[in-house]
Structure formats: C-alpha cells, structure tokens
Short mmCIF file of C-alpha atoms in Angstrom, two decimals:
data_model
loop_
_atom_site.label_atom_id
_atom_site.label_comp_id
_atom_site.label_asym_id
_atom_site.label_seq_id
_atom_site.Cartn_x
_atom_site.Cartn_y
_atom_site.Cartn_z
CA MET G 1 38.46 -124.32 11.03
CA SER G 2 36.75 -121.28 9.52
CA GLN G 3 37.02 -117.92 11.26
CA THR G 4 34.06 -115.72 12.10
CA PRO G 5 34.04 -112.65 9.82
CA THR G 6 35.07 -109.52 11.69
CA SER G 7 34.79 -106.97 8.89
CA LYS G 8 31.49 -105.67 7.58
CA ASP G 9 32.72 -106.40 4.05
CA ASP G 10 33.36 -110.04 5.00
CA LEU G 11 29.76 -110.61 6.12
CA THR G 12 27.23 -112.29 3.97
CA PRO G 13 24.10 -110.28 3.03
CA GLN G 14 22.12 -112.31 5.56
CA GLN G 15 24.64 -111.55 8.32
CA GLN G 16 24.69 -107.85 7.44
CA MET G 17 20.90 -107.76 7.59
CA ALA G 18 20.89 -109.54 10.96
CA ARG G 19 23.46 -107.09 12.33
CA ARG G 20 21.39 -104.09 11.16
CA ASN G 21 18.20 -105.55 12.67
CA LYS G 22 19.97 -106.16 15.97
CA LYS G 23 21.30 -102.58 16.02
CA VAL G 24 17.85 -101.15 15.25
CA ALA G 25 16.29 -103.31 17.97
CA MET G 26 18.82 -102.10 20.55
CA ILE G 27 18.17 -98.46 19.61
CA CYS G 28 14.40 -99.00 19.92
CA VAL G 29 14.76 -100.62 23.35
CA ALA G 30 17.01 -97.81 24.60
CA THR G 31 14.61 -95.19 23.27
CA PHE G 32 11.61 -96.89 24.87
CA VAL G 33 13.33 -97.16 28.26
CA GLY G 34 14.38 -93.52 28.05
CA MET G 35 10.84 -92.41 27.21
CA ILE G 36 9.40 -94.36 30.16
CA GLY G 37 11.94 -92.83 32.53
CA ALA G 38 11.27 -89.36 31.17
CA ALA G 39 7.53 -89.84 31.55
CA TYR G 40 7.84 -90.74 35.24
CA ALA G 41 10.29 -87.90 35.87
CA ALA G 42 8.21 -85.36 33.95
CA VAL G 43 5.33 -85.23 36.44
CA PRO G 44 7.29 -84.16 39.55
CA LEU G 45 9.64 -81.98 37.51
CA TYR G 46 6.74 -80.23 35.77
CA LYS G 47 4.98 -79.79 39.09
CA LEU G 48 8.12 -78.27 40.64
CA PHE G 49 8.65 -76.01 37.62
CA CYS G 50 5.08 -74.74 37.82
CA GLN G 51 5.31 -74.11 41.56
CA VAL G 52 8.52 -72.13 41.21
CA THR G 53 7.53 -70.06 38.17
CA GLY G 54 3.75 -69.85 38.44
CA PHE G 55 3.50 -71.28 34.90
CA ASP G 56 0.10 -72.52 33.66
CA GLY G 57 -1.77 -70.74 36.44
CA THR G 58 -0.01 -72.67 39.19
CA VAL G 59 0.02 -70.89 42.55
CA ARG G 60 3.48 -70.23 43.96
CA ARG G 61 4.60 -71.03 47.51
CA ALA G 62 5.90 -68.08 49.55
CA GLU G 63 7.76 -67.98 52.87
CA THR G 64 6.73 -64.48 53.98
CA ALA G 65 4.03 -61.96 53.17
CA PRO G 66 4.91 -58.76 51.27
CA THR G 67 5.69 -55.61 53.22
CA ARG G 68 3.83 -53.36 50.76
CA VAL G 69 0.02 -53.32 50.75
CA LEU G 70 -1.86 -51.34 48.10
CA ASP G 71 -5.11 -49.45 48.54
CA ARG G 72 -6.51 -51.25 45.50
CA LYS G 73 -8.67 -54.29 46.20
CA ILE G 74 -9.11 -57.43 44.14
CA THR G 75 -11.84 -60.09 44.25
CA VAL G 76 -10.62 -63.64 44.86
CA ARG G 77 -13.14 -66.38 44.05
CA PHE G 78 -12.83 -69.94 45.35
CA ASP G 79 -13.72 -73.07 43.39
CA ALA G 80 -13.79 -76.68 44.67
CA ASN G 81 -13.91 -79.82 42.50
CA ILE G 82 -13.78 -83.61 42.94
CA ARG G 83 -12.43 -86.21 40.49
CA GLU G 84 -13.09 -89.93 41.05
CA LEU G 85 -13.74 -89.51 44.78
CA PRO G 86 -17.06 -89.90 46.67
CA TRP G 87 -16.28 -86.91 48.88
CA ARG G 88 -18.18 -83.65 49.25
CA PHE G 89 -15.83 -80.71 48.80
CA GLN G 90 -16.67 -77.02 49.01
CA ALA G 91 -15.24 -73.58 49.69
CA LEU G 92 -16.77 -72.05 52.83
CA GLN G 93 -16.73 -68.63 51.17
CA PRO G 94 -17.47 -68.15 47.48
CA LYS G 95 -15.25 -65.07 47.31
CA GLN G 96 -13.23 -62.50 49.27
CA ASP G 97 -12.36 -58.88 48.52
CA ILE G 98 -8.80 -58.29 49.65
CA ARG G 99 -6.25 -55.51 49.23
CA ILE G 100 -3.35 -56.39 46.95
CA GLY G 101 -0.40 -57.31 49.16
CA ASP G 102 -2.58 -58.08 52.19
CA THR G 103 -2.84 -61.59 53.65
CA GLY G 104 -6.10 -63.50 53.25
CA LEU G 105 -7.43 -66.56 55.06
CA THR G 106 -10.12 -68.89 53.76
CA PHE G 107 -11.27 -72.45 54.44
CA PHE G 108 -12.25 -75.43 52.30
CA LYS G 109 -14.43 -78.21 53.74
CA VAL G 110 -14.20 -81.91 52.88
CA THR G 111 -16.68 -84.59 53.97
CA ASN G 112 -16.25 -88.34 53.54
CA PRO G 113 -19.81 -89.74 53.54
CA THR G 114 -18.67 -93.35 53.05
CA ASP G 115 -18.05 -96.09 55.63
CA LYS G 116 -14.31 -96.39 54.96
CA PRO G 117 -11.27 -94.08 55.16
CA ILE G 118 -10.26 -92.55 51.82
CA THR G 119 -7.04 -90.77 50.90
CA GLY G 120 -7.04 -87.91 48.41
CA ARG G 121 -4.67 -85.24 47.18
CA ALA G 122 -5.54 -81.72 46.03
CA LEU G 123 -4.07 -79.87 43.06
CA TYR G 124 -4.73 -76.21 42.33
CA ASN G 125 -4.41 -73.40 39.82
CA VAL G 126 -5.63 -69.87 39.26
CA VAL G 127 -7.47 -68.06 36.50
CA PRO G 128 -6.39 -65.95 34.70
CA GLU G 129 -3.17 -67.88 34.11
CA GLN G 130 -1.17 -64.64 34.07
CA ALA G 131 -1.95 -64.29 37.80
CA GLY G 132 -0.01 -67.49 38.64
CA PRO G 133 3.31 -65.76 39.46
CA TYR G 134 1.57 -63.20 41.70
CA PHE G 135 -0.99 -65.28 43.59
CA GLN G 136 1.05 -66.90 46.34
CA LYS G 137 0.19 -69.08 49.30
CA LEU G 138 1.72 -69.19 52.76
CA GLU G 139 -0.22 -72.28 53.85
CA CYS G 140 -2.43 -74.80 52.04
CA PHE G 141 -3.38 -78.47 51.94
CA CYS G 142 -2.24 -79.15 48.38
CA PHE G 143 0.20 -81.82 47.15
CA THR G 144 -0.10 -83.68 50.48
CA SER G 145 -2.10 -86.87 50.86
CA GLN G 146 -5.10 -86.30 53.12
CA THR G 147 -6.97 -89.23 54.66
CA ILE G 148 -10.54 -88.51 55.72
CA GLN G 149 -12.13 -91.04 58.05
CA PRO G 150 -15.64 -92.51 57.55
CA GLY G 151 -18.27 -89.84 58.10
CA GLN G 152 -15.63 -87.22 58.98
CA THR G 153 -15.69 -83.56 57.96
CA VAL G 154 -12.45 -81.57 57.95
CA GLU G 155 -11.86 -77.89 57.25
CA PHE G 156 -8.54 -76.95 55.64
CA PRO G 157 -7.15 -73.39 55.79
CA VAL G 158 -5.52 -71.55 52.92
CA VAL G 159 -3.41 -68.48 53.69
CA TYR G 160 -2.58 -66.43 50.62
CA PHE G 161 -1.78 -63.00 49.18
CA VAL G 162 -1.58 -61.27 45.80
CA ASP G 163 1.86 -59.81 45.18
CA PRO G 164 1.78 -56.01 44.64
CA GLN G 165 3.58 -56.50 41.31
CA TYR G 166 0.23 -57.81 40.04
CA ALA G 167 -0.89 -54.20 39.76
CA ASP G 168 2.15 -53.24 37.66
CA ASP G 169 2.16 -56.06 35.11
CA PRO G 170 0.44 -54.95 31.87
CA GLU G 171 -1.07 -58.44 31.52
CA THR G 172 -2.73 -58.41 34.95
CA LYS G 173 -3.19 -54.86 36.22
CA GLY G 174 -6.53 -54.49 34.44
CA LYS G 175 -7.96 -57.78 35.77
CA PRO G 176 -10.10 -57.21 38.88
CA GLU G 177 -10.73 -60.89 39.74
CA ILE G 178 -8.74 -64.07 40.38
CA THR G 179 -10.26 -67.54 40.79
CA LEU G 180 -8.42 -70.05 42.96
CA SER G 181 -9.48 -73.57 42.01
CA TYR G 182 -8.77 -76.78 43.95
CA THR G 183 -9.44 -80.30 42.68
CA PHE G 184 -9.19 -83.43 44.86
CA PHE G 185 -8.03 -86.65 43.18
CA PRO G 186 -7.40 -90.13 44.62
CA ALA G 187 -3.90 -89.97 46.12
CA VAL G 188 -1.16 -91.76 44.19
CA ASP G 189 2.28 -92.60 45.56
CA ASP G 190 4.86 -90.45 43.70
CA ASP G 191 7.50 -93.16 44.18
CA LYS G 192 5.21 -95.91 42.89
CA PRO G 193 3.12 -94.60 39.99
CA GLY G 194 -0.23 -96.33 39.75
CA GLN G 195 -0.38 -97.22 43.46
CA VAL G 196 -2.52 -95.43 46.02
CA ALA G 197 -0.48 -93.44 48.51
CA ALA G 198 -0.17 -94.65 52.07
CA ALA G 199 -2.87 -93.38 54.41
CA THR G 200 -2.04 -90.24 56.36
CA THR G 201 -4.01 -88.05 58.71
CA PRO G 202 -4.83 -84.48 57.67
CA ARG G 203 -2.36 -81.91 58.95
CA ILE G 204 -4.59 -79.13 60.26
CA VAL G 205 -2.71 -75.90 60.89
CA ASP G 206 -3.70 -72.89 62.96
CA PRO G 207 -2.81 -69.90 60.75
CA LEU G 208 -2.94 -66.29 61.89
CA GLY G 209 -4.54 -67.28 65.19
CA GLY G 210 -7.65 -68.66 63.45
CA ALA G 211 -8.43 -72.21 64.48
CA PRO G 212 -10.20 -74.28 61.82
CA SER G 213 -13.21 -76.14 63.13
CA ARG G 214 -13.66 -79.88 62.79
CA GLY G 215 -16.71 -82.04 62.99
CA LEU G 216 -17.90 -85.58 62.58
#
C-alpha cells in the first residue's frame, strides 16, 4: 500500500498546486470574515470615538455645565434635516445668542403626517468641525430610536453649552457662529444591521424647569 506524501518535496506538481490553492482560499475566507466583522464593529466604535473626542464635528456629551461663563456671546444656529422619512422636522428657533459657558435650551419639532407609526433616529454634528470638542450637550434626543404615532407632533428639547475653552483655542476663538445640525434617519437595530429597530415611545424630558409642549 502506498503512503500519502507528507513532505512538500514528495508532492507531485499537481498536489503542490492544490495545496497552494487551498491555502490561498483559506486566507481569503479569513480575510473576508475579518473585514465583515470589522465593518459591523466600525460603526458603533466610530460613533463612540466621535462622541468622546468631538472628532468630525460630533457634539460631545457632558454630565455638568461649566462653572465659568464668559461675557463674550456666540451665535448658535439650528438646522433640521430628514433622510428617507415622510416626517416634517424643524427647529423651533433658527438661532440663539448665548454667552460662552452658559447653558442654552432649544426645541426641535417632529410631525408624522402619515397614518402609521414610524420609528426614526437622529444623528448630529456641528459646523465648524473645530467646534466639536467644545459644543457639548446635557440632554438631547439623538442616538435613541423615537417612534412618532400617526398624526402626532412631538417637541424634543436640547440642552447645551459652549465650553469656555472655545474662546482660547486659536482654531475657534475667531469664529462667532456655530451651527448645530440634526438629521433624522429610519431607525436601524444596532444589534441586527439592516433591520428596523423595535418601536419605542419618545422619551420627553423636562430640562431646566421648561416643559416641552406636545400636540396631536
């Protein structure tokens, strides 16, 4: 009975070619699986990175307001956008003039004019991008699935401030305006990419004693 060759030198050219093809195929499969996993992981990791660092104009989340308030004021403009949703979405104020370090409160209004409940999720950023690390929010409706019922109108509060270090940074201290932009997209389940997130009801907060109004 003949023995199966165990040394590379004992293999025929055809067997050597087959072994190389098999090795290349295994490497390709492993690389493909790794790329898919990295792609799914990249979205939440990138989102977390941006929230922590303010990179790419992403607004940072803060726990407390600053203790130092400057005499200098800055104009904050508000922008509202919709992508692939039949909603009406708008900022109730086009802009606010606020002292740097002071806490501001504004509202965004969403209306679902359709005859069925729809779930969306808002993402946000600021312009100029250099303002990202300094424009911080204490409360907002972003990154949370919001379900608006048929014909319902909901007002969402945003509580924010501009860190006093904005006035000291050479890249931002000469910029008198910041634009905060929100965009609502159809909600997608983070754990199941490609699937719409489960329906939730909007979490309406009551910041700084100001109660947001609601209507149908």
